[in-house]
Short mmCIF file of C-alpha atoms and ligand atoms in Angstrom, two decimals:
data_model
loop_
_atom_site.label_atom_id
_atom_site.label_comp_id
_atom_site.label_asym_id
_atom_site.label_seq_id
_atom_site.Cartn_x
_atom_site.Cartn_y
_atom_site.Cartn_z
CA MET A 1 0.00 0.00 0.00
CA SER A 2 1.38 3.42 -0.87
CA GLN A 3 0.16 6.86 0.14
CA THR A 4 -0.39 9.42 -2.64
CA SER A 5 -2.04 12.04 -0.39
CA PRO A 6 -3.18 12.05 3.23
CA ASP A 7 -6.73 11.05 2.14
CA VAL A 8 -6.06 8.65 -0.73
CA ALA A 9 -4.50 5.24 -0.31
CA VAL A 10 -3.55 3.09 -3.32
CA ILE A 11 -3.81 -0.62 -2.70
CA ARG A 12 -1.86 -2.72 -5.22
CA MET A 13 -3.81 -5.85 -6.21
CA TYR A 14 -0.80 -7.32 -7.99
CA ALA A 15 2.78 -7.18 -6.81
CA PRO A 16 5.12 -5.79 -9.47
CA ARG A 17 7.28 -8.47 -11.05
CA GLU A 18 10.74 -8.79 -9.61
CA GLN A 19 13.39 -9.43 -12.22
CA ILE A 20 15.03 -12.82 -11.66
CA TYR A 21 18.70 -13.13 -12.49
CA ALA A 22 19.16 -16.89 -12.32
CA ARG A 23 22.74 -18.05 -11.86
CA GLU A 24 23.81 -20.93 -14.08
CA ALA A 25 23.57 -24.25 -12.25
CA ARG A 26 26.10 -26.95 -12.93
CA GLY A 27 25.86 -30.54 -11.80
CA ARG A 28 24.28 -33.89 -12.56
CA PHE A 29 20.70 -32.56 -12.86
CA ALA A 30 21.83 -29.67 -15.09
CA SER A 31 23.44 -32.28 -17.35
CA TRP A 32 20.17 -34.21 -17.47
CA ARG A 33 18.27 -31.04 -18.30
CA TRP A 34 20.65 -30.22 -21.15
CA LEU A 35 20.32 -33.77 -22.42
CA CYS A 36 16.54 -33.24 -22.50
CA VAL A 37 17.08 -29.93 -24.32
CA TRP A 38 19.21 -31.60 -26.99
CA LEU A 39 16.88 -34.58 -27.40
CA THR A 40 13.64 -32.60 -27.60
CA GLN A 41 15.13 -30.02 -29.95
CA ALA A 42 16.72 -32.67 -32.18
CA VAL A 43 13.27 -34.24 -32.53
CA PHE A 44 11.42 -30.95 -33.05
CA TYR A 45 13.84 -29.38 -35.55
CA GLY A 46 14.86 -32.66 -37.18
CA LEU A 47 11.53 -34.36 -37.93
CA PRO A 48 10.42 -32.09 -40.82
CA TRP A 49 13.68 -32.90 -42.64
CA LEU A 50 13.06 -36.65 -42.67
CA HIS A 51 11.66 -38.28 -45.80
CA TRP A 52 9.61 -41.40 -46.30
CA ASN A 53 8.29 -42.85 -49.57
CA GLY A 54 9.29 -39.69 -51.46
CA ARG A 55 7.44 -37.30 -49.13
CA GLN A 56 7.93 -35.65 -45.75
CA ALA A 57 7.86 -38.40 -43.08
CA VAL A 58 5.76 -36.39 -40.61
CA LEU A 59 3.29 -34.01 -42.21
CA PHE A 60 -0.11 -32.77 -41.07
CA ASP A 61 -1.59 -31.82 -44.42
CA LEU A 62 -4.64 -29.89 -43.27
CA GLY A 63 -5.61 -28.84 -46.82
CA ALA A 64 -5.86 -32.47 -47.99
CA ARG A 65 -7.09 -33.53 -44.52
CA LYS A 66 -4.42 -36.21 -44.26
CA PHE A 67 -1.84 -36.80 -41.54
CA TYR A 68 1.31 -38.63 -42.54
CA LEU A 69 3.34 -40.38 -39.86
CA TRP A 70 5.98 -42.38 -41.69
CA GLY A 71 4.09 -45.29 -43.30
CA LEU A 72 0.82 -44.38 -41.59
CA VAL A 73 -1.74 -42.14 -43.29
CA LEU A 74 -4.49 -40.86 -40.99
CA TRP A 75 -7.77 -39.30 -42.13
CA PRO A 76 -10.26 -37.20 -40.17
CA GLN A 77 -12.20 -40.45 -39.60
CA ASP A 78 -9.18 -41.72 -37.67
CA LEU A 79 -9.51 -39.05 -34.97
CA ILE A 80 -10.25 -41.88 -32.55
CA TYR A 81 -6.56 -42.76 -32.70
CA LEU A 82 -5.63 -39.19 -31.90
CA ALA A 83 -8.07 -39.21 -28.97
CA ALA A 84 -6.53 -42.47 -27.71
CA LEU A 85 -3.05 -40.99 -28.11
CA LEU A 86 -4.07 -37.94 -26.08
CA ILE A 87 -5.44 -40.20 -23.35
CA VAL A 88 -2.13 -42.09 -23.33
CA CYS A 89 -0.24 -38.79 -23.04
CA ALA A 90 -2.50 -37.57 -20.20
CA LEU A 91 -2.18 -40.87 -18.31
CA SER A 92 1.60 -40.83 -18.79
CA LEU A 93 1.69 -37.34 -17.32
CA PHE A 94 -0.43 -38.49 -14.34
CA LEU A 95 1.88 -41.46 -13.85
CA PHE A 96 5.08 -39.40 -14.01
CA THR A 97 3.55 -36.81 -11.69
CA ALA A 98 2.49 -39.43 -9.13
CA VAL A 99 5.96 -40.99 -9.20
CA ALA A 100 8.29 -38.09 -9.81
CA GLY A 101 6.28 -34.91 -9.22
CA ARG A 102 6.97 -32.11 -11.67
CA VAL A 103 9.91 -33.63 -13.52
CA TRP A 104 8.12 -32.89 -16.77
CA CYS A 105 8.04 -29.19 -15.84
CA GLY A 106 11.66 -29.12 -14.75
CA PHE A 107 13.22 -31.09 -17.57
CA ALA A 108 11.10 -31.55 -20.69
CA CYS A 109 8.32 -28.93 -20.84
CA PRO A 110 8.83 -26.66 -23.90
CA GLN A 111 8.66 -23.61 -21.60
CA THR A 112 11.59 -24.93 -19.55
CA VAL A 113 13.53 -26.10 -22.57
CA TYR A 114 13.22 -22.81 -24.47
CA THR A 115 13.89 -20.76 -21.34
CA GLU A 116 17.08 -22.76 -20.83
CA ILE A 117 18.15 -22.05 -24.42
CA PHE A 118 17.25 -18.36 -24.18
CA MET A 119 19.11 -18.02 -20.88
CA TRP A 120 22.17 -19.63 -22.45
CA ILE A 121 22.04 -17.05 -25.28
CA GLU A 122 21.59 -14.31 -22.67
CA ARG A 123 24.71 -15.43 -20.82
CA GLN A 124 26.76 -15.30 -24.05
CA PHE A 125 25.89 -11.60 -24.45
CA GLU A 126 25.46 -10.34 -20.91
CA GLY A 127 27.57 -12.69 -18.81
CA GLU A 128 26.79 -14.45 -15.55
CA ARG A 129 24.33 -13.31 -12.92
CA SER A 130 26.36 -10.53 -11.30
CA ALA A 131 27.40 -9.13 -14.71
CA ARG A 132 23.75 -9.07 -15.81
CA ILE A 133 22.68 -7.25 -12.65
CA ARG A 134 25.46 -4.69 -13.16
CA LEU A 135 24.52 -4.26 -16.81
CA ASP A 136 20.88 -3.61 -15.99
CA ARG A 137 21.87 -0.97 -13.44
CA GLN A 138 24.15 0.81 -15.88
CA PRO A 139 22.82 3.77 -17.85
CA TRP A 140 22.19 3.15 -21.52
CA GLY A 141 25.27 3.48 -23.73
CA TYR A 142 26.75 1.86 -26.84
CA ALA A 143 28.14 -1.14 -24.94
CA LYS A 144 24.84 -1.87 -23.21
CA LEU A 145 22.92 -1.30 -26.42
CA ALA A 146 25.20 -3.69 -28.32
CA ARG A 147 24.86 -6.44 -25.69
CA LYS A 148 21.10 -6.11 -25.29
CA GLY A 149 20.52 -5.60 -29.02
CA GLY A 150 22.65 -8.63 -29.92
CA LYS A 151 20.81 -10.80 -27.42
CA HIS A 152 17.37 -9.79 -28.72
CA LEU A 153 18.46 -10.23 -32.32
CA VAL A 154 19.65 -13.80 -31.70
CA TRP A 155 16.52 -14.51 -29.64
CA LEU A 156 14.34 -13.29 -32.50
CA LEU A 157 16.24 -15.26 -35.14
CA PHE A 158 16.03 -18.39 -33.02
CA ALA A 159 12.32 -17.78 -32.40
CA LEU A 160 11.73 -17.30 -36.14
CA TRP A 161 13.47 -20.58 -36.86
CA THR A 162 11.19 -22.21 -34.27
CA GLY A 163 8.09 -20.69 -35.89
CA PHE A 164 9.26 -21.79 -39.33
CA THR A 165 9.85 -25.35 -38.08
CA PHE A 166 6.42 -25.45 -36.46
CA VAL A 167 4.72 -24.50 -39.73
CA ALA A 168 6.88 -27.05 -41.59
CA TYR A 169 4.82 -29.74 -39.84
CA PHE A 170 1.80 -28.49 -41.80
CA THR A 171 3.31 -27.29 -45.09
CA PRO A 172 5.98 -29.41 -46.81
CA LEU A 173 9.34 -27.99 -45.87
CA PRO A 174 10.70 -27.44 -49.44
CA THR A 175 7.53 -25.52 -50.39
CA LEU A 176 7.69 -23.47 -47.19
CA ALA A 177 11.39 -22.71 -47.63
CA ALA A 178 10.89 -21.64 -51.27
CA SER A 179 7.93 -19.39 -50.35
CA SER A 180 9.84 -17.88 -47.41
CA LEU A 181 12.91 -17.11 -49.52
CA SER A 182 10.81 -15.46 -52.22
CA PHE A 183 8.64 -13.62 -49.63
CA ALA A 184 5.59 -15.39 -51.02
CA LEU A 185 4.24 -17.04 -47.88
CA GLY A 186 0.46 -17.36 -47.74
CA PRO A 187 -1.50 -15.38 -45.10
CA TRP A 188 -2.02 -18.37 -42.78
CA GLU A 189 1.55 -19.54 -43.02
CA SER A 190 2.81 -16.01 -42.34
CA PHE A 191 0.45 -15.68 -39.39
CA TRP A 192 1.51 -18.97 -37.78
CA VAL A 193 5.24 -18.44 -38.37
CA LEU A 194 4.99 -15.02 -36.70
CA PHE A 195 2.60 -16.13 -33.96
CA TYR A 196 4.72 -19.12 -32.94
CA SER A 197 7.91 -17.07 -33.17
CA LEU A 198 6.53 -14.28 -31.00
CA ALA A 199 5.10 -16.78 -28.52
CA THR A 200 8.54 -18.41 -28.20
CA TYR A 201 10.33 -15.05 -27.94
CA GLY A 202 7.83 -13.68 -25.42
CA ASN A 203 7.47 -16.79 -23.26
CA ALA A 204 11.13 -17.85 -23.11
CA GLY A 205 12.74 -14.44 -23.35
CA TRP A 206 10.46 -12.18 -21.33
CA MET A 207 7.81 -14.01 -19.35
CA ARG A 208 9.77 -17.10 -18.25
CA GLU A 209 8.65 -18.10 -14.73
CA GLN A 210 5.44 -16.05 -15.14
CA VAL A 211 4.17 -18.68 -17.58
CA CYS A 212 4.66 -21.44 -14.99
CA ARG A 213 3.26 -19.35 -12.16
CA TYR A 214 0.21 -17.76 -13.72
CA MET A 215 -0.56 -19.30 -17.12
CA CYS A 216 0.05 -23.02 -16.86
CA PRO A 217 -2.99 -24.94 -15.56
CA TYR A 218 -0.90 -28.03 -14.85
CA ALA A 219 0.89 -26.20 -12.03
CA ARG A 220 -2.47 -25.67 -10.35
CA PHE A 221 -3.81 -29.19 -10.34
CA GLN A 222 -0.67 -31.30 -10.20
CA SER A 223 -0.58 -31.20 -6.40
CA SER A 224 -3.80 -33.28 -6.38
CA MET A 225 -1.74 -36.10 -7.91
CA PHE A 226 0.95 -35.88 -5.25
CA ASP A 227 1.10 -38.19 -2.27
CA GLN A 228 3.59 -38.78 0.53
CA ASP A 229 5.74 -40.90 -1.78
CA THR A 230 5.91 -38.54 -4.75
CA LEU A 231 9.39 -37.28 -5.52
CA ILE A 232 9.78 -33.59 -4.74
CA VAL A 233 12.72 -31.27 -4.34
CA SER A 234 13.02 -30.76 -0.63
CA TYR A 235 15.24 -29.06 1.92
CA ASP A 236 16.14 -31.11 4.96
CA ALA A 237 15.32 -28.53 7.64
CA ARG A 238 16.23 -30.90 10.49
CA ARG A 239 19.75 -31.07 9.18
CA GLY A 240 19.99 -27.55 7.80
CA GLU A 241 18.54 -25.44 10.65
CA PRO A 242 19.48 -23.28 12.34
CA ARG A 243 21.24 -21.96 9.30
CA ALA A 244 24.35 -19.88 9.82
CA PRO A 245 27.12 -18.49 7.62
CA LEU A 246 30.14 -20.73 7.16
CA GLY A 247 32.40 -18.55 9.33
CA LYS A 248 30.13 -18.97 12.35
CA GLN A 249 29.82 -22.71 11.76
CA VAL A 250 33.62 -23.08 11.55
CA GLN A 251 33.98 -21.09 14.74
CA ALA A 252 31.43 -23.32 16.40
CA GLY A 253 33.38 -26.35 15.18
CA LYS A 254 30.40 -27.66 13.23
CA VAL A 255 31.96 -27.52 9.75
CA THR A 256 35.58 -27.53 8.66
CA ALA A 257 36.18 -25.41 5.58
CA HIS A 258 37.16 -27.34 2.50
CA ARG A 259 40.28 -25.23 2.02
CA GLU A 260 41.87 -26.53 5.14
CA THR A 261 42.75 -30.08 4.12
CA ALA A 262 41.16 -32.94 2.28
CA ALA A 263 41.49 -34.89 5.51
CA ALA A 264 39.04 -32.47 7.11
CA ALA A 265 36.14 -33.79 5.02
CA PRO A 266 35.24 -36.72 7.31
CA THR A 267 35.05 -34.31 10.23
CA ALA A 268 32.52 -32.17 8.40
CA ALA A 269 30.57 -35.19 7.26
CA GLN A 270 30.34 -36.40 10.84
CA ALA A 271 29.15 -32.96 11.87
CA GLY A 272 26.23 -33.37 9.41
CA GLY A 273 26.75 -30.16 7.38
CA GLY A 274 23.94 -27.66 7.97
CA CYS A 275 22.87 -24.76 5.81
CA ILE A 276 25.61 -22.15 5.58
CA ASP A 277 23.10 -19.61 4.28
CA CYS A 278 25.11 -19.00 1.11
CA SER A 279 21.85 -18.40 -0.85
CA LEU A 280 23.23 -20.22 -3.87
CA CYS A 281 20.09 -22.38 -4.04
CA VAL A 282 18.01 -19.19 -4.35
CA GLN A 283 20.33 -17.60 -6.90
CA VAL A 284 20.08 -20.54 -9.32
CA CYS A 285 16.30 -20.90 -9.01
CA PRO A 286 14.62 -19.92 -12.30
CA THR A 287 11.39 -19.11 -10.46
CA GLY A 288 13.16 -17.08 -7.78
CA ILE A 289 11.95 -19.03 -4.75
CA ASP A 290 13.73 -20.22 -1.64
CA ILE A 291 13.32 -23.98 -1.33
CA ARG A 292 14.19 -23.70 2.35
CA ASN A 293 10.69 -22.26 2.89
CA GLY A 294 9.16 -25.65 2.03
CA LEU A 295 7.34 -27.03 -1.02
CA GLN A 296 5.82 -24.22 -3.08
CA TYR A 297 3.63 -24.40 -6.17
CA ASP A 298 6.15 -22.19 -8.01
CA CYS A 299 8.74 -24.95 -7.76
CA ILE A 300 9.09 -26.68 -11.12
CA SER A 301 11.39 -29.44 -9.79
CA CYS A 302 14.25 -28.42 -12.04
CA ALA A 303 16.71 -29.46 -9.30
CA ALA A 304 18.99 -26.49 -10.00
CA CYS A 305 19.01 -25.86 -6.24
CA VAL A 306 19.99 -29.50 -5.65
CA ASP A 307 23.01 -29.09 -7.92
CA ALA A 308 23.90 -25.77 -6.28
CA CYS A 309 23.65 -27.09 -2.74
CA ASP A 310 25.51 -30.29 -3.62
CA SER A 311 28.38 -28.18 -4.97
CA VAL A 312 28.41 -26.16 -1.74
CA MET A 313 28.41 -29.32 0.38
CA ASP A 314 31.26 -30.72 -1.72
CA LYS A 315 33.25 -27.55 -1.13
CA ILE A 316 32.80 -27.56 2.64
CA GLY A 317 33.32 -31.31 2.82
CA ALA A 318 29.83 -32.11 4.06
CA PRO A 319 27.60 -34.89 2.74
CA ARG A 320 25.36 -34.04 -0.18
CA GLY A 321 21.59 -34.12 0.15
CA LEU A 322 20.73 -31.05 2.25
CA VAL A 323 18.53 -30.13 -0.72
CA ALA A 324 17.56 -33.27 -2.59
CA PHE A 325 15.06 -35.09 -4.74
CA THR A 326 13.21 -37.06 -2.10
CA THR A 327 9.67 -37.61 -0.78
CA SER A 328 7.67 -36.05 2.05
CA ARG A 329 7.62 -39.42 3.83
CA ALA A 330 11.39 -39.80 3.53
CA VAL A 331 11.92 -36.30 4.96
CA GLN A 332 9.46 -36.80 7.85
CA GLN A 333 10.62 -40.29 8.75
CA GLN A 334 14.30 -39.67 7.93
CA LEU A 335 14.34 -42.59 5.50
CA ALA A 336 17.45 -43.53 3.57
CA PRO A 337 17.38 -42.66 -0.17
CA GLN A 338 17.62 -46.39 -0.99
CA SER A 339 14.23 -47.00 0.64
CA LEU A 340 12.42 -44.73 -1.87
CA ALA A 341 12.32 -47.42 -4.54
CA SER A 342 10.32 -49.75 -2.28
CA ARG A 343 7.43 -47.20 -2.20
CA LEU A 344 7.35 -46.85 -5.96
CA LEU A 345 4.75 -49.51 -6.73
CA ARG A 346 1.82 -48.19 -4.73
CA PRO A 347 -1.88 -48.60 -5.68
CA ARG A 348 -2.37 -45.36 -7.64
CA VAL A 349 0.82 -45.97 -9.62
CA LEU A 350 -0.28 -49.53 -10.40
CA VAL A 351 -3.70 -48.27 -11.57
CA TYR A 352 -2.06 -45.73 -13.92
CA VAL A 353 0.34 -48.39 -15.25
CA ALA A 354 -2.52 -50.88 -15.82
CA LEU A 355 -4.66 -48.27 -17.62
CA LEU A 356 -1.72 -47.15 -19.73
CA ALA A 357 -0.82 -50.70 -20.70
CA LEU A 358 -4.45 -51.48 -21.58
CA ILE A 359 -5.06 -48.40 -23.73
CA THR A 360 -1.64 -48.61 -25.41
CA ALA A 361 -2.18 -52.28 -26.25
CA ALA A 362 -5.68 -51.56 -27.61
CA LEU A 363 -4.35 -48.64 -29.67
CA GLY A 364 -1.48 -50.73 -31.03
CA TRP A 365 -3.76 -53.65 -31.89
CA THR A 366 -6.35 -51.51 -33.71
CA MET A 367 -3.66 -49.67 -35.66
CA LEU A 368 -1.99 -52.92 -36.69
CA HIS A 369 -5.32 -54.36 -37.85
CA ARG A 370 -6.54 -51.16 -39.45
CA SER A 371 -8.18 -51.75 -42.83
CA PRO A 372 -6.31 -50.05 -45.70
CA LEU A 373 -9.66 -49.18 -47.27
CA LYS A 374 -12.68 -47.41 -45.80
CA LEU A 375 -16.05 -47.57 -47.52
CA ASP A 376 -19.12 -45.39 -46.99
CA VAL A 377 -22.31 -45.85 -48.99
CA ILE A 378 -24.36 -42.74 -49.74
CA ARG A 379 -27.74 -42.98 -51.43
CA ASP A 380 -28.04 -40.82 -54.50
CA ARG A 381 -30.86 -38.54 -53.35
CA GLY A 382 -31.38 -37.11 -56.85
CA VAL A 383 -32.30 -40.49 -58.36
CA MET A 384 -35.01 -42.48 -56.54
CA ALA A 385 -35.78 -46.12 -57.15
CA ARG A 386 -37.17 -46.61 -60.64
CA GLU A 387 -38.39 -49.35 -62.93
CA VAL A 388 -36.24 -50.00 -66.01
CA GLU A 389 -36.30 -52.58 -68.83
CA GLN A 390 -37.86 -56.02 -68.21
CA GLY A 391 -39.41 -54.84 -64.95
CA GLN A 392 -36.08 -54.52 -63.18
CA ILE A 393 -35.82 -52.03 -60.28
CA GLU A 394 -32.84 -49.72 -60.30
CA ASN A 395 -31.29 -47.79 -57.37
CA SER A 396 -28.32 -45.43 -57.53
CA PHE A 397 -25.64 -44.96 -54.87
CA ARG A 398 -22.37 -43.18 -54.37
CA LEU A 399 -19.52 -45.09 -52.78
CA GLN A 400 -16.99 -43.01 -50.90
CA LEU A 401 -13.68 -44.89 -50.92
CA MET A 402 -10.80 -43.84 -48.67
CA HIS A 403 -7.62 -45.59 -49.62
CA VAL A 404 -4.97 -45.23 -46.92
CA GLU A 405 -2.16 -47.22 -48.52
CA GLU A 406 0.61 -45.41 -50.36
CA GLN A 407 0.39 -47.51 -53.51
CA THR A 408 -2.11 -47.77 -56.34
CA ARG A 409 -4.71 -50.50 -55.91
CA ARG A 410 -7.52 -51.97 -58.02
CA TYR A 411 -10.69 -53.14 -56.31
CA ARG A 412 -13.68 -55.17 -57.54
CA ILE A 413 -17.11 -54.01 -56.39
CA SER A 414 -19.90 -56.52 -55.85
CA VAL A 415 -23.34 -56.25 -54.32
CA HIS A 416 -25.11 -58.86 -52.17
CA GLY A 417 -28.19 -59.47 -50.08
CA LEU A 418 -31.03 -60.17 -52.54
CA GLU A 419 -31.56 -62.82 -55.18
CA GLY A 420 -31.20 -61.34 -58.72
CA LEU A 421 -29.18 -58.30 -57.57
CA THR A 422 -26.62 -57.11 -60.12
CA LEU A 423 -24.30 -54.21 -60.65
CA ALA A 424 -25.18 -52.14 -63.72
CA SER A 425 -22.08 -49.91 -63.53
CA PRO A 426 -18.36 -50.78 -63.93
CA ALA A 427 -17.29 -53.26 -61.26
CA GLU A 428 -13.63 -52.36 -61.21
CA VAL A 429 -12.19 -49.25 -59.62
CA ARG A 430 -8.63 -47.97 -59.43
CA LEU A 431 -7.49 -46.00 -56.41
CA GLU A 432 -4.46 -43.73 -56.34
CA PRO A 433 -2.15 -43.81 -53.30
CA ALA A 434 -3.62 -42.23 -50.14
CA SER A 435 -6.66 -40.87 -51.95
CA THR A 436 -10.39 -40.45 -51.54
CA ARG A 437 -12.71 -41.16 -54.43
CA PHE A 438 -16.47 -41.03 -55.00
CA VAL A 439 -17.72 -43.77 -57.31
CA PRO A 440 -21.31 -43.66 -58.65
CA VAL A 441 -22.82 -47.16 -58.83
CA THR A 442 -26.08 -48.43 -60.20
CA VAL A 443 -27.70 -51.56 -58.83
CA ARG A 444 -30.53 -53.49 -60.48
CA LEU A 445 -32.87 -56.10 -59.07
CA ALA A 446 -34.62 -58.66 -61.26
CA ALA A 447 -38.42 -58.30 -61.51
CA GLY A 448 -40.38 -59.98 -58.74
CA GLN A 449 -37.50 -60.15 -56.24
CA GLY A 450 -37.40 -58.48 -52.84
CA GLN A 451 -40.22 -56.80 -50.85
CA PRO A 452 -41.77 -53.40 -51.59
CA GLY A 453 -40.07 -50.79 -49.39
CA ALA A 454 -36.55 -50.99 -47.93
CA ASN A 455 -34.45 -54.13 -48.44
CA ARG A 456 -31.10 -54.62 -46.72
CA ILE A 457 -28.20 -55.17 -49.11
CA SER A 458 -24.42 -54.82 -48.83
CA PHE A 459 -21.54 -53.64 -51.01
CA ARG A 460 -18.27 -55.53 -50.96
CA LEU A 461 -14.90 -54.38 -52.25
CA VAL A 462 -12.10 -56.90 -52.75
CA ALA A 463 -8.57 -55.91 -53.76
CA ILE A 464 -7.63 -57.52 -57.08
CA ASP A 465 -3.90 -56.99 -56.86
CA ALA A 466 -3.23 -57.17 -53.10
CA ASP A 467 0.21 -58.62 -52.65
CA GLY A 468 -0.08 -59.33 -48.92
CA ALA A 469 -3.11 -60.44 -46.91
CA PRO A 470 -6.39 -60.21 -48.90
CA VAL A 471 -8.07 -56.83 -48.44
CA GLN A 472 -11.84 -56.82 -48.31
CA VAL A 473 -14.39 -54.39 -46.87
CA GLU A 474 -18.15 -54.57 -46.70
CA GLU A 475 -20.76 -51.90 -45.96
CA LYS A 476 -24.52 -52.15 -45.55
CA ALA A 477 -27.08 -50.16 -47.56
CA MET A 478 -30.82 -50.09 -48.32
CA PHE A 479 -32.35 -50.98 -51.68
CA PHE A 480 -35.80 -49.47 -52.25
CA ILE A 481 -38.55 -51.10 -54.26
CA PRO A 482 -41.48 -48.80 -55.09
CA ARG A 483 -44.90 -49.85 -53.74
CA SER A 484 -47.32 -50.30 -56.63
S1 SF4 B 1 13.18 -24.44 -5.83
FE1 SF4 B 1 14.81 -25.65 -6.79
S2 SF4 B 1 13.73 -27.23 -7.94
FE2 SF4 B 1 12.25 -25.66 -7.42
S3 SF4 B 1 12.24 -24.31 -9.20
FE3 SF4 B 1 13.70 -23.44 -7.75
S4 SF4 B 1 15.65 -24.32 -8.35
FE4 SF4 B 1 14.10 -25.53 -9.37
S1 SF4 B 2 22.75 -23.83 -1.24
FE1 SF4 B 2 22.56 -25.23 0.50
S2 SF4 B 2 23.87 -24.31 2.03
FE2 SF4 B 2 23.54 -22.71 0.54
S3 SF4 B 2 21.75 -21.60 1.32
FE3 SF4 B 2 20.98 -23.18 -0.04
S4 SF4 B 2 20.50 -24.89 1.32
FE4 SF4 B 2 21.87 -23.52 2.47
#
């Protein structure tokens, strides 16, 4: 609350954002995070360059309403697979959260990954934490302008490359590259390249921890999936408190400084360490929190504070683990880290694993046994049932054929269900690779057959030149006989 005059008080509903200058963390978890950065980015930037059967291996061709995933061609009718895939992803997230808390947030979420990359670029231009703080306090001049301008330029170029890659999943990469180079991108492509680029630049460059704190819904509900045995980043207050600077602890004989001799390490280890209040765990935190205040929803489990504190403990010759990946139960009951594995297979984890296995198996089975041809029968509403030569009754239909294989096929059409039913249109149809085709067909019924009104019949398509297992599909339809 601030006073503007004796009678008027201004109450701030939102605290102004405090700039976070995260120090670079080094250690085993930082290495894991960078491995995730490399892997996820290799997949994201690399996939559009891969080819399969003379086309882009992964392409979501919205115009043709076809999704290509290597040898698999999916149509809008196959959305059920996408729904199943989303359920698998959601269940996987629940499972990982129940077991390992927010490891997704800390290591593999695009927000974390891009922030890590953007912070690395920032360090190349502006230096480490203290140099960045100094730079921000300096008045504007050529040097500051060059550093800040260079950083933003590289951020923008990187973000543009990200936007371009994103759109390359929807427009074949060679076409997109040619249009970009000749400044002939279509309106939608231009919009999405710019939108995705600006989202990357804004989220990873400017907003950073604000996205995790205020925009991400997962941060809000993930705690409902936590239990006492979920892995969290935790500070061991029993060991760490009362915290005191290293000098005081050395004076008190609690910790022997690393500098003294390597032989001093066992003495410190016996003393049990204790927090030396160096604040390194706070300085490396990308969300600017102090893990010593307990579990907070802002914590994304990136373990940067674990690496920082481990490095401090190594330096003062105390055992690692004052800040560690552990569980609430282990902290409360002072359990050894080895005992965590025994609590892994608990009921909720087993339920998630069983559901995941079931849905994944069902998805795999249905995709393996997916028919390469889909058939829909549409009655030709313009041409009703009519009597033709020799008293025959004629009905017209349109067959919609969706051919998902990536090779040309010939199919033979036949019609069944009533005595004297014949096809009066060509019986053979040729389908181009991964194509949809409407085929008009005329069906005739010999005089005196069937009942007046609707009669159930079926169309059957059999592949003539199938080189593997025989391909055959059948679809029901109604044949109408006029009432006299
Ligand atoms: S408290 Fe530690 S684990 Fe949590 S976000 Fe900060 S650095 Fe990462
Ligand atoms: S890094 Fe470790 S020793 Fe330093 S303040 Fe944090 S918890 Fe204490």
